[in-house]
PDB file of C-alpha atoms (C1' of nucleotides) in Angstrom:
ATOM      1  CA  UNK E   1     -10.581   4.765   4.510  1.00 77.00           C
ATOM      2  CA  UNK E   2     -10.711   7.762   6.461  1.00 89.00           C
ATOM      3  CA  UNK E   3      -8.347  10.993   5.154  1.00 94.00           C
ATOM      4  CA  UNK E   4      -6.198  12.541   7.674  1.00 97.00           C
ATOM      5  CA  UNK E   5      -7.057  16.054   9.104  1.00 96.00           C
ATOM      6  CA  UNK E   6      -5.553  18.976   9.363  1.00 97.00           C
ATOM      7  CA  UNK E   7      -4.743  18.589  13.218  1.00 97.00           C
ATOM      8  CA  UNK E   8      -2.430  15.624  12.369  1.00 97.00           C
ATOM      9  CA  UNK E   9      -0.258  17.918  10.528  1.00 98.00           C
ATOM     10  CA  UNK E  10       0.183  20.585  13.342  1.00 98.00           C
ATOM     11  CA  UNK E  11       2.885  18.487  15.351  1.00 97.00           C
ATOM     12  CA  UNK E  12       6.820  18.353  15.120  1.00 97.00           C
ATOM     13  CA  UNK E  13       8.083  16.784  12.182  1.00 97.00           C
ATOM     14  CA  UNK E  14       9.361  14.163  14.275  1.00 97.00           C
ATOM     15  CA  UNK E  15       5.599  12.949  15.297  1.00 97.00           C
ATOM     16  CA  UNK E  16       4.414  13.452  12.209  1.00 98.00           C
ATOM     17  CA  UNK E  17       7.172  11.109  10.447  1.00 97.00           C
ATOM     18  CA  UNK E  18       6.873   8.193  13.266  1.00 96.00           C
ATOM     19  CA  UNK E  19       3.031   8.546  12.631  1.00 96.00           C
ATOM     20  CA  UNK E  20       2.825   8.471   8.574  1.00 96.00           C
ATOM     21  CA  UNK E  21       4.420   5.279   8.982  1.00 96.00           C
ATOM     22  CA  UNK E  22       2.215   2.631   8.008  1.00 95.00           C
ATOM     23  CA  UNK E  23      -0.291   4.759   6.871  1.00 96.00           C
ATOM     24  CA  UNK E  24      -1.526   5.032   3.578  1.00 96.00           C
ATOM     25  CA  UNK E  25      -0.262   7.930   0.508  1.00 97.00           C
ATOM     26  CA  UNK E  26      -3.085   7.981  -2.037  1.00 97.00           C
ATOM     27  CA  UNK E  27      -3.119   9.876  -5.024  1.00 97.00           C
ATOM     28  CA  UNK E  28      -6.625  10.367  -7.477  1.00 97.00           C
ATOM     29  CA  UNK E  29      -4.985  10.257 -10.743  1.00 96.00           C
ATOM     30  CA  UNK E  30      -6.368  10.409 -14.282  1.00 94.00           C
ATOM     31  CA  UNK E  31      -5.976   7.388 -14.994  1.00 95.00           C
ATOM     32  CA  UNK E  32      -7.141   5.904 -11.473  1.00 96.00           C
ATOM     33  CA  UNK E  33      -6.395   5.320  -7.680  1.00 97.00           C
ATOM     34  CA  UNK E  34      -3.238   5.008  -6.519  1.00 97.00           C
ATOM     35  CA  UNK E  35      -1.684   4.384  -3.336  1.00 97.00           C
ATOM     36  CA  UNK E  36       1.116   2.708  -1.147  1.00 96.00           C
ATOM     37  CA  UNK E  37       1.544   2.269   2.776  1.00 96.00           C
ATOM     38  CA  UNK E  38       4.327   4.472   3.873  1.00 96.00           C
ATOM     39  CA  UNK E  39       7.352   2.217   4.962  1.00 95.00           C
ATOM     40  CA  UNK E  40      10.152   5.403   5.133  1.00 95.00           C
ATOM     41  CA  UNK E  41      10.438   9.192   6.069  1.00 96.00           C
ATOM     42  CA  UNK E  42      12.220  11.535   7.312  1.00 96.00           C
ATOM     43  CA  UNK E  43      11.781  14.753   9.553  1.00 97.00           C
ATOM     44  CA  UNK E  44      13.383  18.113   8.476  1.00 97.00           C
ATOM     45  CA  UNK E  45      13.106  20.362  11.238  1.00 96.00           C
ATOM     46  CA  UNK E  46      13.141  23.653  10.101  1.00 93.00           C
ATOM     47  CA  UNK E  47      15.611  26.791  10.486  1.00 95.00           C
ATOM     48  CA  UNK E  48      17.685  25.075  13.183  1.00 94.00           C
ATOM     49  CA  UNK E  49      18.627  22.113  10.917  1.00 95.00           C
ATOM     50  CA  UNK E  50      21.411  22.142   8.424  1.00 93.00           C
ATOM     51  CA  UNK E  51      20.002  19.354   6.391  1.00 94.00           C
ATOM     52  CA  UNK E  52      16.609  21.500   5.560  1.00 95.00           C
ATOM     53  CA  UNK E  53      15.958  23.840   2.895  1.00 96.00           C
ATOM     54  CA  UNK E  54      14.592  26.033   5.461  1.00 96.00           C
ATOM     55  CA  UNK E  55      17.292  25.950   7.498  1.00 95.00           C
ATOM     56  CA  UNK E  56      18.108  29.764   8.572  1.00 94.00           C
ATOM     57  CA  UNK E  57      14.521  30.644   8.204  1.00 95.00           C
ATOM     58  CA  UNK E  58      15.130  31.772   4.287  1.00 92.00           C
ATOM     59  CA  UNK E  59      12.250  31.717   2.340  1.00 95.00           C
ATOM     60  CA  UNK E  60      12.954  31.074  -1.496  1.00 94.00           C
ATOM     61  CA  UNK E  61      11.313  30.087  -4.795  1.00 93.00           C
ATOM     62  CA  UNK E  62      11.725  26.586  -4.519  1.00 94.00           C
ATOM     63  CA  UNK E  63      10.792  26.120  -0.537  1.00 96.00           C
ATOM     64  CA  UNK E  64       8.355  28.626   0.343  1.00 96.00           C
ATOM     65  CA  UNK E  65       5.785  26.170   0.584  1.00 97.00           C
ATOM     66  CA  UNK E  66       7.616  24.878   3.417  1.00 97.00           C
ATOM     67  CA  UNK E  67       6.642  27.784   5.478  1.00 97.00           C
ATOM     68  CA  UNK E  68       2.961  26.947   4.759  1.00 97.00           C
ATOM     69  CA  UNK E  69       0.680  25.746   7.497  1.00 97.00           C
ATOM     70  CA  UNK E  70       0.800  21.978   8.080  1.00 97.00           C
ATOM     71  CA  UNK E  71      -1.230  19.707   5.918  1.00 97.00           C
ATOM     72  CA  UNK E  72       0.515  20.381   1.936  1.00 97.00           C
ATOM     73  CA  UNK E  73       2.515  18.966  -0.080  1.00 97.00           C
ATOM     74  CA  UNK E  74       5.948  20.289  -0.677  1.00 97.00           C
ATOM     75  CA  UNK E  75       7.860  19.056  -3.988  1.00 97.00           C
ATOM     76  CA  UNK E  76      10.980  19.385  -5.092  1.00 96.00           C
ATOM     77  CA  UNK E  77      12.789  18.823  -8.051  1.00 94.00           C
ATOM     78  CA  UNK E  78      16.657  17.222  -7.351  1.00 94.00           C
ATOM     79  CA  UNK E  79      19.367  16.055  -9.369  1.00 92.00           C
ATOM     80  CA  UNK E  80      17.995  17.521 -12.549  1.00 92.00           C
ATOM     81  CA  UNK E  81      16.037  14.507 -12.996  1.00 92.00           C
ATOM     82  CA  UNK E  82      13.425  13.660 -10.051  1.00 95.00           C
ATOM     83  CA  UNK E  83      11.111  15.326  -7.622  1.00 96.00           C
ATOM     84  CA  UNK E  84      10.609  14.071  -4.087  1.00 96.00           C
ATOM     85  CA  UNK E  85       7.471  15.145  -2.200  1.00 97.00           C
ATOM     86  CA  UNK E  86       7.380  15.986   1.610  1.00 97.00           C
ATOM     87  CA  UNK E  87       4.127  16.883   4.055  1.00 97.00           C
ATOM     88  CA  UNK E  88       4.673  19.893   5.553  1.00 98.00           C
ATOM     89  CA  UNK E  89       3.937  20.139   8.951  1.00 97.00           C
ATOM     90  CA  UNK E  90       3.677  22.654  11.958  1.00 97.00           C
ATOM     91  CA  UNK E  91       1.787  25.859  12.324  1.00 96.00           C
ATOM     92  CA  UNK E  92       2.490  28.215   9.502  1.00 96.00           C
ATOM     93  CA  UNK E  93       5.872  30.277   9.374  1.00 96.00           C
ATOM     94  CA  UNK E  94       7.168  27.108  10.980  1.00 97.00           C
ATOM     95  CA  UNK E  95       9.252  25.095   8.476  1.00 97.00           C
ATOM     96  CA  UNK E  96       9.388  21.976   9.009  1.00 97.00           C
ATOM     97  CA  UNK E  97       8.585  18.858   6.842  1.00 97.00           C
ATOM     98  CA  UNK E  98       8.489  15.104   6.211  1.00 98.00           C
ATOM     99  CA  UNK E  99      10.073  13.081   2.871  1.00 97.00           C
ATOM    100  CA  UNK E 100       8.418  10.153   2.240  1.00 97.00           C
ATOM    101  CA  UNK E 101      11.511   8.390   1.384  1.00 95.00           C
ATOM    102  CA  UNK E 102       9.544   4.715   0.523  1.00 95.00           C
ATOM    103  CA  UNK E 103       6.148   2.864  -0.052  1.00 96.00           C
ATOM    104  CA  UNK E 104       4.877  -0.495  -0.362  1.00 95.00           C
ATOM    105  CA  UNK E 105       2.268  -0.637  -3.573  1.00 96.00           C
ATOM    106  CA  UNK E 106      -0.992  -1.368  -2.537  1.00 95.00           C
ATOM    107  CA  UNK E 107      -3.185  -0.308  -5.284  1.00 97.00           C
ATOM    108  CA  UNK E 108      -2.943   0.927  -8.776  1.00 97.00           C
ATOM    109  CA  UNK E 109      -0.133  -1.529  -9.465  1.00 96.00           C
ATOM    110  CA  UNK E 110      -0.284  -1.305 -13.313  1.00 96.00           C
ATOM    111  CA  UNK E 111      -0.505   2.531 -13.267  1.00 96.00           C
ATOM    112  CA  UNK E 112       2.577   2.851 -10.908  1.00 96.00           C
ATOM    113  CA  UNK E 113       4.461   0.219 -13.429  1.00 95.00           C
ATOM    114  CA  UNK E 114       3.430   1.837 -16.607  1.00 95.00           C
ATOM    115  CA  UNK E 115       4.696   5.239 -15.074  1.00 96.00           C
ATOM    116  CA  UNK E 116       8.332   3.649 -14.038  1.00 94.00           C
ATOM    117  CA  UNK E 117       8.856   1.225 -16.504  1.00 93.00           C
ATOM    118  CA  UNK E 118       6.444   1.647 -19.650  1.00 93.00           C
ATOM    119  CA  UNK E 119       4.413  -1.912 -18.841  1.00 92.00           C
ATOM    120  CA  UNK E 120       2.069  -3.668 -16.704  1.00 93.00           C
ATOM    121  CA  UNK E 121       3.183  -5.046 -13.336  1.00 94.00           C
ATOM    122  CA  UNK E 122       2.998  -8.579 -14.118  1.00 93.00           C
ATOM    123  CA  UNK E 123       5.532  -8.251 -16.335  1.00 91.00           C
ATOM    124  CA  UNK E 124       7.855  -7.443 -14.129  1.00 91.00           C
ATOM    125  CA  UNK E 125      10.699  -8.843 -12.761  1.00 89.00           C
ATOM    126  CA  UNK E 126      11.200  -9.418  -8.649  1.00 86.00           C
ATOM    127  CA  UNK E 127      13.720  -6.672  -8.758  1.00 88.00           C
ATOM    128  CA  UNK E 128      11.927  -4.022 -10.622  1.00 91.00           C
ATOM    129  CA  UNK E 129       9.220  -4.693  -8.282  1.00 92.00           C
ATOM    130  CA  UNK E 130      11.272  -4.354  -5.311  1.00 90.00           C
ATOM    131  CA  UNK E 131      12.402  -1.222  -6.991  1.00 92.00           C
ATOM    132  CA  UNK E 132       9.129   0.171  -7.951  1.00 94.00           C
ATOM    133  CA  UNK E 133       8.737   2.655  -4.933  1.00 94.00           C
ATOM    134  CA  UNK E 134      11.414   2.384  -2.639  1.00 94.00           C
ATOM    135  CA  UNK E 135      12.948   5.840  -3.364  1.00 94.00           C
ATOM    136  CA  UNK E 136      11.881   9.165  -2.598  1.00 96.00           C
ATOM    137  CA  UNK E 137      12.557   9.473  -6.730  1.00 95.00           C
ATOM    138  CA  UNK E 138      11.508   6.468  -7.471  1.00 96.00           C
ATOM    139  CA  UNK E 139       7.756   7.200  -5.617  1.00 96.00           C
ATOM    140  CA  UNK E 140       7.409  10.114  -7.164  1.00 97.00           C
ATOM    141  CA  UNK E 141       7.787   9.000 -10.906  1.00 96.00           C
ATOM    142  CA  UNK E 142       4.810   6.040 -10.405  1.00 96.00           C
ATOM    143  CA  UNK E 143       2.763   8.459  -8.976  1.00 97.00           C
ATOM    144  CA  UNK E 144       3.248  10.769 -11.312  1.00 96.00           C
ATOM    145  CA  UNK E 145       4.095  13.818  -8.555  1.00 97.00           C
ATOM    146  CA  UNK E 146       6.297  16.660  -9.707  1.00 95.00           C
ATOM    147  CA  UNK E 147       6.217  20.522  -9.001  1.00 95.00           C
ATOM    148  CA  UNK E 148       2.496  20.769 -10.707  1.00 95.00           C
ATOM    149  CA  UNK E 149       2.008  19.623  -7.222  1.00 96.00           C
ATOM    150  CA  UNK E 150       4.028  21.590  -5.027  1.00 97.00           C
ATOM    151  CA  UNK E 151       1.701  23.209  -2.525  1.00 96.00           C
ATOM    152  CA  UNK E 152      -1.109  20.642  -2.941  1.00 97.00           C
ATOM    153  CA  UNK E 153      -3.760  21.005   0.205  1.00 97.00           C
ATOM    154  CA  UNK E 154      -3.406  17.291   1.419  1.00 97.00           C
ATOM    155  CA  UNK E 155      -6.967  17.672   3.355  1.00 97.00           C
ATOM    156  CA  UNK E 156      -9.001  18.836   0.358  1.00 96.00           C
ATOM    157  CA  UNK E 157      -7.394  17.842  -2.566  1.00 95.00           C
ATOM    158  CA  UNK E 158      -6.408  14.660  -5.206  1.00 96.00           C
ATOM    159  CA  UNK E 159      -3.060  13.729  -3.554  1.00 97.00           C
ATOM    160  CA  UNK E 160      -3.871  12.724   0.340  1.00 97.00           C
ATOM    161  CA  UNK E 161      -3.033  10.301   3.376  1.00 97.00           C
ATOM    162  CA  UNK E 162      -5.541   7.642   4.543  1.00 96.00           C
ATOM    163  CA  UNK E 163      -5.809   5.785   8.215  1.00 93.00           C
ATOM    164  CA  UNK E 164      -4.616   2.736   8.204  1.00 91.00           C
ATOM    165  CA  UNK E 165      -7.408   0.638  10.323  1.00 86.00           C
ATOM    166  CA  UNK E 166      -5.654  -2.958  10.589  1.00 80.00           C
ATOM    167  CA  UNK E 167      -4.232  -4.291  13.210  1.00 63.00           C
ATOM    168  CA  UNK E 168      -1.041  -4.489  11.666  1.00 65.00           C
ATOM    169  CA  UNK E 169      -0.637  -0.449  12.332  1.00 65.00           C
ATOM    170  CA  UNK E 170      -0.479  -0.919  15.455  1.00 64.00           C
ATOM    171  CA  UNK E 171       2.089  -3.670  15.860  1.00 78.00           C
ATOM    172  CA  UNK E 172       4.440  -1.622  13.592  1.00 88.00           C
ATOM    173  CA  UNK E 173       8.162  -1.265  15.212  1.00 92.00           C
ATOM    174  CA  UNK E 174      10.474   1.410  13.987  1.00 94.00           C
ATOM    175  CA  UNK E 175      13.880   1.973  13.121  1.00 93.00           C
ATOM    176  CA  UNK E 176      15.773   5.325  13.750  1.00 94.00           C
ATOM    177  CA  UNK E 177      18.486   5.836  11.876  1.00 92.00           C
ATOM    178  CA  UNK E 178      20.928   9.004  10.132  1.00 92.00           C
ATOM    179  CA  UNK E 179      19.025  10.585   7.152  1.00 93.00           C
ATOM    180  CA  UNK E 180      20.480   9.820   3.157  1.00 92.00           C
ATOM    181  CA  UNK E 181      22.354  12.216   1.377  1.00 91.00           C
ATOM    182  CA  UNK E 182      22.938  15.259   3.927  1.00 90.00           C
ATOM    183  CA  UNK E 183      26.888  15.072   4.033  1.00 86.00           C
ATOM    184  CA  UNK E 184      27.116  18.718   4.064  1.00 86.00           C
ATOM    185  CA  UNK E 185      25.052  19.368   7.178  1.00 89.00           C
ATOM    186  CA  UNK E 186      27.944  18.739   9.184  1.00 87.00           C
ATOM    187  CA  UNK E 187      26.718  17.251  13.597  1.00 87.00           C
ATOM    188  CA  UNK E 188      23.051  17.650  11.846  1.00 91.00           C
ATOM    189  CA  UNK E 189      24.247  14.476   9.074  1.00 88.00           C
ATOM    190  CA  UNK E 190      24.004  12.303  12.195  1.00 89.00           C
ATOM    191  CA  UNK E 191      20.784  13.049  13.919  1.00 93.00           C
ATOM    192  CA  UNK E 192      18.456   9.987  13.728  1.00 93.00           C
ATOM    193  CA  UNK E 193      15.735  11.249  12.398  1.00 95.00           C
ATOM    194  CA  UNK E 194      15.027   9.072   9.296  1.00 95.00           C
ATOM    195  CA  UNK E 195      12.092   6.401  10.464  1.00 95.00           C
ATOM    196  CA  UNK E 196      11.257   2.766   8.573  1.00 94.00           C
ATOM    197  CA  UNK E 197       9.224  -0.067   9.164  1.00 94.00           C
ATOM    198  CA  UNK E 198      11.352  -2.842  11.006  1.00 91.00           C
ATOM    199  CA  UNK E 199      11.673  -5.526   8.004  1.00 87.00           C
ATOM    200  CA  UNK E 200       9.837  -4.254   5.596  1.00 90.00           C
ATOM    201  CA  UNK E 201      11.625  -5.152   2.238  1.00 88.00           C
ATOM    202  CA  UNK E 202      10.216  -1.599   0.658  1.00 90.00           C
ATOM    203  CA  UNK E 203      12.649   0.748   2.321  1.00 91.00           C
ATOM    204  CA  UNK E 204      15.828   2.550   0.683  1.00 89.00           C
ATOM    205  CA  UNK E 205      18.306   1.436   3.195  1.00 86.00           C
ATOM    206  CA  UNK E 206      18.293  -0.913   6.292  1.00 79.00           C
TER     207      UNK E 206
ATOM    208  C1'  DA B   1      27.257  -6.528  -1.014  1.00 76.91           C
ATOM    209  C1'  DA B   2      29.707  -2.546  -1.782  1.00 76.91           C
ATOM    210  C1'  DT B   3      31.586   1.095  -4.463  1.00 76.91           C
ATOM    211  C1'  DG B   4      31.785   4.383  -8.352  1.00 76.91           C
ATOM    212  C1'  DC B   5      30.051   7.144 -11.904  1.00 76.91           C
ATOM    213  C1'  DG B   6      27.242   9.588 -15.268  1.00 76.91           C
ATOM    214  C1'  DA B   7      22.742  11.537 -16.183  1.00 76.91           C
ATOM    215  C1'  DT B   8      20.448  16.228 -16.437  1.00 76.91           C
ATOM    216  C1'  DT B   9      18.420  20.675 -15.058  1.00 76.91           C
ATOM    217  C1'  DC B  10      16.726  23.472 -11.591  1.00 76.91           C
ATOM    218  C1'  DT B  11      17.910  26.664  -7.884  1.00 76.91           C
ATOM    219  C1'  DC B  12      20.527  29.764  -5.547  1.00 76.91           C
ATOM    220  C1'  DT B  13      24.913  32.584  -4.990  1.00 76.91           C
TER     221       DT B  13
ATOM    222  C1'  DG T   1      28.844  28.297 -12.105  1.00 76.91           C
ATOM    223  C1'  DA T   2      28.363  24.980  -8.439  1.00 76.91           C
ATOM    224  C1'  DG T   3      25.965  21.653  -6.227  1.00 76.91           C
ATOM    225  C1'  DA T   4      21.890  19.051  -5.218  1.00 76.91           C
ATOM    226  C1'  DA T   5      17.020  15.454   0.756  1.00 76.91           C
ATOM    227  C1'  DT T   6      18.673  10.431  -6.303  1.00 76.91           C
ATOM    228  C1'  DC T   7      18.739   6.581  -9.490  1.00 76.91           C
ATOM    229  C1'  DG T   8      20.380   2.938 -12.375  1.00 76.91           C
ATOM    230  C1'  DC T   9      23.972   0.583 -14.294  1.00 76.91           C
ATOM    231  C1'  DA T  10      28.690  -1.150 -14.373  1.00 76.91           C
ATOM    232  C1'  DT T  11      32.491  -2.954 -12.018  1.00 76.91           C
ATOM    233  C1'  DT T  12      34.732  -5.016  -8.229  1.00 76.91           C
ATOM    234  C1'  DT T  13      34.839  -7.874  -3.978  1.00 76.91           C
TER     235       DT T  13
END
DNA sequence: AATGCGATTCTCT
DNA sequence: GAGAATCGCATTT
């Protein structure tokens, strides 16, 4: 499976989200490969957008790595309790990004259960397999992604995204709809700029 | 199916 | 000191 380059990164947000879907988020971990087809995103478009944490152009602590050229990872720890990981995209000093709100587990199953739930995926139940990765919290915790990550070259490193080369990738339709859990970002709450798979069961929200 | 709430801690003002 | 790009569980419809 071929890695993504750099160039994909340097594009809008908005391309890069509508392109990630159906492609493939692989991580080299310790304990072995894992990786899910992306089913959900979203775009943050930088320091015009009240949703993003660049919005205004301010750089601080927690998303500076947002103003790094396209192609890293930016994480983020939220609700005291969970990280969600974006790509950053766009030339540098251009802050825009992607959450990957939701995958579908392709490989590593047992790894990504053990992470979330402390045993092997066979044991589980349809619903905690439902629930397995379809959060951008959720994703995070059975791939084992927090801030160690944060800033994470996504061309030349252990945490990447693959080409997806079936047929199916190119068949894909997607949904536009209002990005979760921006109520404060007043005309920006209702931009549609959150993307998912048409009827794929692995997304947060239909 | 929808709504409500508590968890828990980092980040920024 | 407030609020957060969320989750899981409980309760209600």
């Amino acid at each position: 499976m071929k890695k993504l380059e750099q160039e994909f990164y340097l594009r809008s947000a908005i391309l890069v989200a509508k392109d990630l879907l159906g492609k493939y988020i692989v991580k080299e971990d310790k304990n072995g490969i894992i990786s899910g087809m992306i089913t959900e995103c979203e775009a943050y478009m930088g320091i015009n957008d009240k949703a993003s944490h660049s919005y205004k152009g301010k750089i601080t602590k927690r998303n500076k790595t947002m103003f790094h050229e396209g192609g890293c990872a930016y994480v983020y720890m939220i609700y005291g309790m969970y990280y969600c990981i974006n790509v950053v995209t766009e030339k540098e000093d251009v802050p825009e990004a992607v959450l990957i709100r939701a995958v579908q587990p392709l490989v590593g199953l047992d790894i990504m259960s053990n992470n979330r739930y402390g045993r092997d995926y066979e044991e589980l139940n349809k619903k905690e397999i439902i629930n397995l990765t379809n959060g951008p919290g959720k994703l995070c915790k059975a791939f084992d992604i927090t801030k160690v990550n944060d800033g994470n070259d996504l061309c030349d490193g252990k945490i990447y995204i693959s080409e997806n080369e079936n047929e199916e990738q190119k068949k894909l339709e997607v949904i536009s709809a209002p990005r979760i859990g921006i109520d404060y970002a007043e005309e920006a709450k209702n931009y549609l700029w959150r993307f998912f798979i048409k009827n794929n069961i692995y997304v947060t929200k239909k």
